[in-house]
Amino acid sequence: MKKLLFILAFVPTLLFAQTKEELIATVKANPKDVQTLQTLQRIGVYDPDYKELQGLFKKLDKKVRKSNSGKLFERYLDALKNTQVGKKAPSITQLDLSGEPYALSDLKGKYVLVDFWASWCPPCREENPRLVKTYAEFKDKNFEILGVSFDKEFANWDKAIKDDKLTWKHVSDLQGWNNSAGQTYGVKAIPQNILIDPNGIIIAKNLHGDALNAKLREVLK
């Protein structure tokens, strides 16, 4: 998807564009520097490859891997491992707009797109009209969307949903980038999404627009 993405601002050097190959080369050249973990975090930040990151992480110096930053990165790797295609989707339970708890499991038996977004994220808002069209086409074909917001302010979240006419179910814990579901799914950039089948198995990640519609037509025959 060729568009700007909102990425967790944890790396000042993120401002300096580098190719994936350059980032990998930097990681391999600095295995004893704890700052290398920040570079490693930037590799495939939108759609990271768990096995690739794990392999690079294992080649870092033991002191780097055992540092506090290293332990945090291991948690991130665990989240990626547990949310790969073919895995059972981890549970999500947060409050909906009425303040009531709502769970991903409440949609069991349907194809569900878990959409990670926020009202303050321009690329997310640009994506919303396409999602509205997708939902209109497939909502009566055993398909639902669960919006998980990285907002902190309820009013902004609520207004964006109404302004963008997002008529599917929405939840949030209003913790911004610390959203518990986002951490469980290893989300470091938005918009991102996960497509789950009626048995709760992840069958695709980060499909948008025509690619998402094509996948839904394939599975919703």
PDB file of N, CA, C and O in Angstrom, residues 5 7 18-20 23-24 39-50 52-53 76 80 186 188-189 192 206:
ATOM      1  N   LEU A   5       1.914   6.422   6.435  1.00  0.00           N
ATOM      2  CA  LEU A   5       1.401   5.681   7.578  1.00  0.00           C
ATOM      3  C   LEU A   5       1.786   6.418   8.846  1.00  0.00           C
ATOM      4  O   LEU A   5       2.834   7.044   8.909  1.00  0.00           O
ATOM      5  N   ILE A   7       3.234   6.158  12.341  1.00  0.00           N
ATOM      6  CA  ILE A   7       4.086   5.181  13.010  1.00  0.00           C
ATOM      7  C   ILE A   7       4.429   5.675  14.400  1.00  0.00           C
ATOM      8  O   ILE A   7       4.659   6.860  14.609  1.00  0.00           O
ATOM      9  N   GLN A  18      15.442   5.307   4.917  1.00  0.00           N
ATOM     10  CA  GLN A  18      16.406   4.297   4.520  1.00  0.00           C
ATOM     11  C   GLN A  18      15.662   3.119   3.922  1.00  0.00           C
ATOM     12  O   GLN A  18      14.536   2.825   4.309  1.00  0.00           O
ATOM     13  N   THR A  19      16.303   2.454   2.998  1.00  0.00           N
ATOM     14  CA  THR A  19      15.693   1.259   2.423  1.00  0.00           C
ATOM     15  C   THR A  19      15.772   0.121   3.435  1.00  0.00           C
ATOM     16  O   THR A  19      16.560   0.170   4.394  1.00  0.00           O
ATOM     17  N   LYS A  20      14.994  -0.912   3.194  1.00  0.00           N
ATOM     18  CA  LYS A  20      15.022  -2.077   4.067  1.00  0.00           C
ATOM     19  C   LYS A  20      16.403  -2.704   4.064  1.00  0.00           C
ATOM     20  O   LYS A  20      16.916  -3.107   5.120  1.00  0.00           O
ATOM     21  N   LEU A  23      18.736  -0.726   6.275  1.00  0.00           N
ATOM     22  CA  LEU A  23      18.443  -0.950   7.689  1.00  0.00           C
ATOM     23  C   LEU A  23      19.017  -2.282   8.153  1.00  0.00           C
ATOM     24  O   LEU A  23      19.622  -2.369   9.231  1.00  0.00           O
ATOM     25  N   ILE A  24      18.840  -3.318   7.355  1.00  0.00           N
ATOM     26  CA  ILE A  24      19.372  -4.634   7.709  1.00  0.00           C
ATOM     27  C   ILE A  24      20.894  -4.591   7.797  1.00  0.00           C
ATOM     28  O   ILE A  24      21.496  -5.164   8.722  1.00  0.00           O
ATOM     29  N   THR A  39      16.818   0.462  15.210  1.00  0.00           N
ATOM     30  CA  THR A  39      16.901   0.247  13.764  1.00  0.00           C
ATOM     31  C   THR A  39      16.155  -1.016  13.369  1.00  0.00           C
ATOM     32  O   THR A  39      15.421  -1.039  12.374  1.00  0.00           O
ATOM     33  N   LEU A  40      16.324  -2.056  14.162  1.00  0.00           N
ATOM     34  CA  LEU A  40      15.648  -3.323  13.896  1.00  0.00           C
ATOM     35  C   LEU A  40      14.134  -3.144  13.924  1.00  0.00           C
ATOM     36  O   LEU A  40      13.411  -3.729  13.103  1.00  0.00           O
ATOM     37  N   GLN A  41      13.662  -2.307  14.836  1.00  0.00           N
ATOM     38  CA  GLN A  41      12.227  -2.049  14.958  1.00  0.00           C
ATOM     39  C   GLN A  41      11.657  -1.426  13.681  1.00  0.00           C
ATOM     40  O   GLN A  41      10.482  -1.626  13.340  1.00  0.00           O
ATOM     41  N   ARG A  42      12.496  -0.715  12.949  1.00  0.00           N
ATOM     42  CA  ARG A  42      12.033  -0.002  11.759  1.00  0.00           C
ATOM     43  C   ARG A  42      11.923  -0.898  10.527  1.00  0.00           C
ATOM     44  O   ARG A  42      11.353  -0.497   9.517  1.00  0.00           O
ATOM     45  N   ILE A  43      12.459  -2.100  10.599  1.00  0.00           N
ATOM     46  CA  ILE A  43      12.419  -3.003   9.444  1.00  0.00           C
ATOM     47  C   ILE A  43      11.015  -3.591   9.315  1.00  0.00           C
ATOM     48  O   ILE A  43      10.549  -4.327  10.167  1.00  0.00           O
ATOM     49  N   GLY A  44      10.328  -3.224   8.252  1.00  0.00           N
ATOM     50  CA  GLY A  44       8.977  -3.730   8.029  1.00  0.00           C
ATOM     51  C   GLY A  44       8.005  -3.316   9.101  1.00  0.00           C
ATOM     52  O   GLY A  44       7.135  -4.086   9.485  1.00  0.00           O
ATOM     53  N   VAL A  45       8.127  -2.075   9.599  1.00  0.00           N
ATOM     54  CA  VAL A  45       7.306  -1.645  10.727  1.00  0.00           C
ATOM     55  C   VAL A  45       5.813  -1.729  10.413  1.00  0.00           C
ATOM     56  O   VAL A  45       5.005  -2.026  11.292  1.00  0.00           O
ATOM     57  N   TYR A  46       5.419  -1.530   9.160  1.00  0.00           N
ATOM     58  CA  TYR A  46       4.003  -1.611   8.813  1.00  0.00           C
ATOM     59  C   TYR A  46       3.549  -3.057   8.676  1.00  0.00           C
ATOM     60  O   TYR A  46       2.478  -3.431   9.148  1.00  0.00           O
ATOM     61  N   ASP A  47       4.348  -3.877   8.027  1.00  0.00           N
ATOM     62  CA  ASP A  47       3.977  -5.275   7.819  1.00  0.00           C
ATOM     63  C   ASP A  47       5.187  -6.155   8.117  1.00  0.00           C
ATOM     64  O   ASP A  47       5.785  -6.747   7.227  1.00  0.00           O
ATOM     65  N   PRO A  48       5.576  -6.252   9.373  1.00  0.00           N
ATOM     66  CA  PRO A  48       6.816  -6.941   9.744  1.00  0.00           C
ATOM     67  C   PRO A  48       6.776  -8.446   9.527  1.00  0.00           C
ATOM     68  O   PRO A  48       5.729  -9.076   9.653  1.00  0.00           O
ATOM     69  N   ASP A  49       7.940  -8.991   9.193  1.00  0.00           N
ATOM     70  CA  ASP A  49       8.109 -10.432   9.008  1.00  0.00           C
ATOM     71  C   ASP A  49       8.730 -10.992  10.283  1.00  0.00           C
ATOM     72  O   ASP A  49       9.902 -10.755  10.582  1.00  0.00           O
ATOM     73  N   TYR A  50       7.940 -11.756  11.032  1.00  0.00           N
ATOM     74  CA  TYR A  50       8.397 -12.266  12.328  1.00  0.00           C
ATOM     75  C   TYR A  50       9.697 -13.050  12.219  1.00  0.00           C
ATOM     76  O   TYR A  50      10.651 -12.807  12.978  1.00  0.00           O
ATOM     77  N   GLU A  52      12.022 -13.030   9.948  1.00  0.00           N
ATOM     78  CA  GLU A  52      13.141 -12.187   9.551  1.00  0.00           C
ATOM     79  C   GLU A  52      13.668 -11.385  10.743  1.00  0.00           C
ATOM     80  O   GLU A  52      14.878 -11.342  11.003  1.00  0.00           O
ATOM     81  N   LEU A  53      12.768 -10.782  11.495  1.00  0.00           N
ATOM     82  CA  LEU A  53      13.172  -9.991  12.656  1.00  0.00           C
ATOM     83  C   LEU A  53      13.773 -10.873  13.748  1.00  0.00           C
ATOM     84  O   LEU A  53      14.752 -10.494  14.401  1.00  0.00           O
ATOM     85  N   TYR A  76       7.623  -7.821  21.665  1.00  0.00           N
ATOM     86  CA  TYR A  76       7.104  -7.450  20.352  1.00  0.00           C
ATOM     87  C   TYR A  76       7.178  -8.643  19.405  1.00  0.00           C
ATOM     88  O   TYR A  76       6.215  -8.941  18.682  1.00  0.00           O
ATOM     89  N   LEU A  80       4.146 -10.672  17.388  1.00  0.00           N
ATOM     90  CA  LEU A  80       4.145 -10.980  15.956  1.00  0.00           C
ATOM     91  C   LEU A  80       3.992 -12.478  15.710  1.00  0.00           C
ATOM     92  O   LEU A  80       3.253 -12.901  14.818  1.00  0.00           O
ATOM     93  N   GLY A 186       0.974  -6.562  18.116  1.00  0.00           N
ATOM     94  CA  GLY A 186       2.243  -6.034  17.637  1.00  0.00           C
ATOM     95  C   GLY A 186       2.096  -4.882  16.655  1.00  0.00           C
ATOM     96  O   GLY A 186       2.894  -4.752  15.719  1.00  0.00           O
ATOM     97  N   LYS A 188       2.561  -1.323  15.378  1.00  0.00           N
ATOM     98  CA  LYS A 188       3.435  -0.176  15.576  1.00  0.00           C
ATOM     99  C   LYS A 188       3.174   0.926  14.557  1.00  0.00           C
ATOM    100  O   LYS A 188       3.839   1.967  14.570  1.00  0.00           O
ATOM    101  N   ALA A 189       2.240   0.698  13.640  1.00  0.00           N
ATOM    102  CA  ALA A 189       1.881   1.687  12.630  1.00  0.00           C
ATOM    103  C   ALA A 189       0.422   1.476  12.254  1.00  0.00           C
ATOM    104  O   ALA A 189      -0.079   0.344  12.285  1.00  0.00           O
ATOM    105  N   GLN A 192      -3.712  -0.515  10.166  1.00  0.00           N
ATOM    106  CA  GLN A 192      -3.401  -1.922   9.949  1.00  0.00           C
ATOM    107  C   GLN A 192      -4.683  -2.719  10.157  1.00  0.00           C
ATOM    108  O   GLN A 192      -5.608  -2.261  10.852  1.00  0.00           O
ATOM    109  N   ASN A 206      -3.336  -6.876   6.656  1.00  0.00           N
ATOM    110  CA  ASN A 206      -3.044  -5.628   5.941  1.00  0.00           C
ATOM    111  C   ASN A 206      -3.450  -5.646   4.476  1.00  0.00           C
ATOM    112  O   ASN A 206      -2.678  -5.303   3.581  1.00  0.00           O
TER     113      ASN A 206
END
